[in-house]
């Protein structure tokens, strides 16, 4: 069974204090790994897609990396507006399956 | 236009009511999804439509009935719901993942907050 595990469940940072969120996965035939940001009561907002080990993508203060077993979301010098729940999801399987499996998320709080 | 629009944003319904949730996208995406999200939990897949045909049904109770009238619209018809069905219902869309490795993200709507009383 495909599994996605995110850690930590919650993370509190001071403004400017860099850190990383982890997403480890066990899937058969990874087709894509996705990072989303979700604010309370809103739908997930797409951040990145990673497809192969060694791939990296950046957007403002965020950088996502991928290995064969896990992905990291690095946040550099975070600001209070970066506070949100960050969700990792994988698309796996054969035969054109479009199913996304989500991790439970990391709730990030950045204090001013 | 890179949005998925969901209506209504909030819905309160009784257990004997019939209501519908609506989702619309104009990005030319050919795969559309319904997800259910309970508080402090990740989204859980309910249904997938691919090219207007139901391709995945995650053993969802029959009181939830999806419909895809055309490539831009997705409905979720609700009937005889239970209080435990109260949740945020999310619609998403994506371009069909191509066997050659087409690489498209999923776009989510803002959701409908459903409360069953």
Short mmCIF file of C-alpha atoms in Angstrom, two decimals:
data_model
loop_
_atom_site.label_atom_id
_atom_site.label_comp_id
_atom_site.label_asym_id
_atom_site.label_seq_id
_atom_site.Cartn_x
_atom_site.Cartn_y
_atom_site.Cartn_z
CA UNK A 1 0.00 0.00 0.00
CA UNK A 2 1.26 3.47 -0.89
CA UNK A 3 2.20 5.50 2.18
CA UNK A 4 3.25 9.10 2.74
CA UNK A 5 4.62 10.24 6.11
CA UNK A 6 5.35 13.86 6.95
CA UNK A 7 7.41 15.15 9.84
CA UNK A 8 7.27 17.01 12.07
CA UNK A 9 3.51 17.30 12.59
CA UNK A 10 3.97 20.88 13.77
CA UNK A 11 6.88 23.31 13.64
CA UNK A 12 7.27 26.71 15.24
CA UNK A 13 9.97 29.02 13.91
CA UNK A 14 11.05 32.57 14.59
CA UNK A 15 11.04 34.91 11.63
CA UNK A 16 14.30 34.38 9.73
CA UNK A 17 14.99 30.96 11.27
CA UNK A 18 15.51 28.52 8.40
CA UNK A 19 14.39 24.87 8.63
CA UNK A 20 13.22 21.85 6.62
CA UNK A 21 10.07 19.76 6.41
CA UNK A 22 10.30 16.07 5.58
CA UNK A 23 8.11 13.82 3.45
CA UNK A 24 9.02 10.14 3.25
CA UNK A 25 7.16 7.82 0.94
CA UNK A 26 6.71 4.16 0.14
CA UNK A 27 5.08 3.70 -3.25
CA UNK A 28 5.23 1.35 -6.18
CA UNK A 29 6.18 3.31 -9.24
CA UNK A 30 6.42 6.97 -8.28
CA UNK A 31 4.98 9.14 -11.03
CA UNK A 32 5.21 12.46 -9.21
CA UNK A 33 5.58 14.03 -5.77
CA UNK A 34 3.68 17.22 -5.04
CA UNK A 35 3.99 19.91 -2.39
CA UNK A 36 0.97 22.05 -1.48
CA UNK A 37 0.36 24.86 0.97
CA UNK A 38 -3.01 25.04 2.71
CA UNK A 39 -4.39 27.93 4.73
CA UNK A 40 -7.24 27.25 7.20
CA UNK A 41 -10.60 26.75 5.47
CA UNK A 42 -9.04 27.02 2.01
CA UNK A 43 -8.14 24.54 -0.71
CA UNK A 44 -4.53 23.39 -1.14
CA UNK A 45 -2.37 25.74 -3.21
CA UNK A 46 0.04 24.02 -5.59
CA UNK A 47 3.73 24.71 -4.93
CA UNK A 48 5.94 22.12 -6.68
CA UNK A 49 6.02 18.86 -8.58
CA UNK A 50 9.10 16.62 -8.48
CA UNK A 51 9.50 13.56 -10.68
CA UNK A 52 12.93 12.05 -10.31
CA UNK A 53 15.59 11.64 -7.64
CA UNK A 54 17.99 14.54 -7.59
CA UNK A 55 15.45 17.01 -8.88
CA UNK A 56 15.18 20.39 -7.14
CA UNK A 57 12.76 23.29 -7.54
CA UNK A 58 12.67 26.74 -5.95
CA UNK A 59 10.07 29.41 -5.42
CA UNK A 60 10.87 32.48 -3.34
CA UNK A 61 11.88 31.24 0.12
CA UNK A 62 10.98 27.60 -0.60
CA UNK A 63 13.10 24.87 -2.14
CA UNK A 64 11.95 21.29 -2.69
CA UNK A 65 14.28 18.34 -3.20
CA UNK A 66 13.67 14.67 -3.95
CA UNK A 67 15.53 11.43 -3.27
CA UNK A 68 14.41 7.87 -3.89
CA UNK A 69 12.83 7.67 -0.44
CA UNK A 70 11.96 11.19 0.66
CA UNK A 71 11.47 14.81 -0.20
CA UNK A 72 12.43 17.91 1.75
CA UNK A 73 10.85 21.32 1.69
CA UNK A 74 13.49 23.80 2.79
CA UNK A 75 12.31 27.17 3.96
CA UNK A 76 14.91 29.93 4.10
CA UNK A 77 14.46 33.00 6.31
CA UNK A 78 10.71 32.43 6.74
CA UNK A 79 8.23 35.24 7.31
CA UNK A 80 4.96 35.15 9.30
CA UNK A 81 3.00 34.94 6.04
CA UNK A 82 4.62 31.54 5.41
CA UNK A 83 2.56 30.14 8.28
CA UNK A 84 0.31 27.40 6.88
CA UNK A 85 -0.05 23.64 6.69
CA UNK A 86 2.26 22.12 4.10
CA UNK A 87 1.00 18.96 2.44
CA UNK A 88 3.02 16.38 0.54
CA UNK A 89 1.28 14.06 -1.92
CA UNK A 90 2.41 11.33 -4.30
CA UNK A 91 0.98 10.03 -7.52
CA UNK A 92 1.89 6.43 -8.05
CA UNK A 93 0.91 3.26 -9.84
CA UNK A 94 0.57 2.03 -13.36
CA UNK A 95 -2.04 2.29 -16.04
CA UNK A 96 -2.74 5.98 -15.97
CA UNK A 97 -3.97 6.20 -12.38
CA UNK A 98 -4.60 9.80 -11.44
CA UNK A 99 -4.86 9.16 -7.72
CA UNK A 100 -3.00 11.40 -5.25
CA UNK A 101 -2.12 10.07 -1.80
CA UNK A 102 -1.60 12.80 0.79
CA UNK A 103 0.49 12.88 3.94
CA UNK A 104 -1.03 14.33 7.12
CA UNK A 105 0.79 17.61 6.69
CA UNK A 106 3.14 19.80 8.71
CA UNK A 107 1.61 22.82 10.40
CA UNK A 108 4.17 25.62 10.23
CA UNK A 109 3.91 28.68 12.46
CA UNK A 110 6.35 31.54 11.97
CA UNK A 111 6.43 34.06 14.80
CA UNK A 112 7.46 37.68 14.16
CA UNK B 1 -7.90 31.66 -16.17
CA UNK B 2 -6.17 29.27 -13.78
CA UNK B 3 -8.91 28.76 -11.24
CA UNK B 4 -11.21 26.05 -10.03
CA UNK B 5 -14.43 27.66 -8.80
CA UNK B 6 -16.62 25.93 -6.23
CA UNK B 7 -20.11 26.92 -5.15
CA UNK B 8 -21.50 27.39 -2.63
CA UNK B 9 -18.67 28.29 -0.24
CA UNK B 10 -20.76 27.27 2.78
CA UNK B 11 -23.75 24.92 3.02
CA UNK B 12 -25.87 23.85 5.96
CA UNK B 13 -28.32 21.05 5.27
CA UNK B 14 -30.61 18.76 7.20
CA UNK B 15 -30.34 15.00 7.02
CA UNK B 16 -33.44 14.76 4.81
CA UNK B 17 -32.39 17.47 2.37
CA UNK B 18 -31.11 17.10 -1.19
CA UNK B 19 -28.42 19.54 -2.27
CA UNK B 20 -25.68 19.78 -4.87
CA UNK B 21 -22.12 21.08 -4.84
CA UNK B 22 -20.78 22.58 -8.05
CA UNK B 23 -17.30 22.87 -9.48
CA UNK B 24 -16.17 24.63 -12.66
CA UNK B 25 -12.82 25.01 -14.42
CA UNK B 26 -11.89 26.56 -17.76
CA UNK B 27 -8.29 25.43 -18.03
CA UNK B 28 -9.03 22.65 -20.49
CA UNK B 29 -8.21 20.04 -17.86
CA UNK B 30 -9.67 16.62 -18.62
CA UNK B 31 -9.40 15.06 -15.14
CA UNK B 32 -11.54 16.31 -12.26
CA UNK B 33 -11.71 15.14 -8.67
CA UNK B 34 -13.76 15.32 -5.50
CA UNK B 35 -11.92 15.20 -2.18
CA UNK B 36 -13.29 15.25 1.37
CA UNK B 37 -11.26 16.87 4.13
CA UNK B 38 -12.07 16.67 7.82
CA UNK B 39 -10.57 19.16 10.26
CA UNK B 40 -6.81 18.74 10.75
CA UNK B 41 -6.73 15.79 8.34
CA UNK B 42 -5.37 15.51 4.80
CA UNK B 43 -7.74 15.45 1.81
CA UNK B 44 -9.21 12.03 1.05
CA UNK B 45 -10.05 11.12 -2.53
CA UNK B 46 -13.72 10.38 -3.26
CA UNK B 47 -14.11 10.33 -7.05
CA UNK B 48 -12.07 10.86 -10.21
CA UNK B 49 -13.52 11.74 -13.61
CA UNK B 50 -11.30 11.38 -16.64
CA UNK B 51 -12.61 12.68 -19.96
CA UNK B 52 -16.06 13.03 -18.38
CA UNK B 53 -16.17 9.38 -17.35
CA UNK B 54 -16.01 8.12 -13.78
CA UNK B 55 -12.67 6.34 -13.45
CA UNK B 56 -12.23 6.02 -9.68
CA UNK B 57 -14.82 5.67 -6.92
CA UNK B 58 -13.15 5.20 -3.55
CA UNK B 59 -16.01 3.14 -2.10
CA UNK B 60 -17.98 6.26 -1.30
CA UNK B 61 -21.50 5.76 0.16
CA UNK B 62 -24.32 6.11 -2.36
CA UNK B 63 -25.67 9.18 -0.56
CA UNK B 64 -22.91 10.98 -2.50
CA UNK B 65 -23.56 10.96 -6.25
CA UNK B 66 -21.08 12.58 -8.65
CA UNK B 67 -21.91 13.91 -12.09
CA UNK B 68 -19.76 15.35 -14.86
CA UNK B 69 -22.09 17.05 -17.38
CA UNK B 70 -19.21 18.29 -19.55
CA UNK B 71 -15.46 18.78 -19.48
CA UNK B 72 -15.71 22.00 -17.47
CA UNK B 73 -18.27 21.06 -14.83
CA UNK B 74 -18.37 18.63 -11.95
CA UNK B 75 -21.25 18.21 -9.54
CA UNK B 76 -21.65 16.31 -6.30
CA UNK B 77 -25.26 15.51 -5.43
CA UNK B 78 -25.99 15.00 -1.75
CA UNK B 79 -28.94 13.13 -0.27
CA UNK B 80 -29.75 11.80 3.21
CA UNK B 81 -26.38 12.79 4.64
CA UNK B 82 -25.27 12.13 8.20
CA UNK B 83 -23.70 14.61 10.64
CA UNK B 84 -20.37 12.81 10.25
CA UNK B 85 -20.38 13.85 6.59
CA UNK B 86 -19.74 17.43 7.69
CA UNK B 87 -16.41 18.43 6.16
CA UNK B 88 -14.66 20.63 3.61
CA UNK B 89 -15.38 19.25 0.13
CA UNK B 90 -12.67 20.06 -2.37
CA UNK B 91 -12.78 19.91 -6.14
CA UNK B 92 -9.58 19.67 -8.15
CA UNK B 93 -8.59 19.35 -11.78
CA UNK B 94 -5.52 18.36 -13.74
CA UNK B 95 -4.48 17.84 -17.32
CA UNK B 96 -4.42 14.14 -18.00
CA UNK B 97 -1.08 12.65 -17.03
CA UNK B 98 0.32 11.45 -20.31
CA UNK B 99 2.20 8.14 -20.63
CA UNK B 100 5.08 10.10 -22.15
CA UNK B 101 5.53 11.90 -18.86
CA UNK B 102 3.40 15.01 -19.23
CA UNK B 103 3.86 16.92 -16.08
CA UNK B 104 0.95 18.88 -14.67
CA UNK B 105 0.01 19.91 -11.20
CA UNK B 106 -3.39 19.54 -9.66
CA UNK B 107 -5.37 22.76 -9.13
CA UNK B 108 -7.74 22.82 -6.16
CA UNK B 109 -10.76 24.99 -5.57
CA UNK B 110 -11.33 26.79 -2.27
CA UNK B 111 -13.84 24.16 -1.19
CA UNK B 112 -17.39 24.01 0.13
CA UNK B 113 -17.71 23.91 3.90
CA UNK B 114 -20.61 21.50 4.49
CA UNK B 115 -22.42 21.18 7.80
CA UNK B 116 -25.07 18.48 8.21
CA UNK B 117 -27.51 19.09 11.06
#
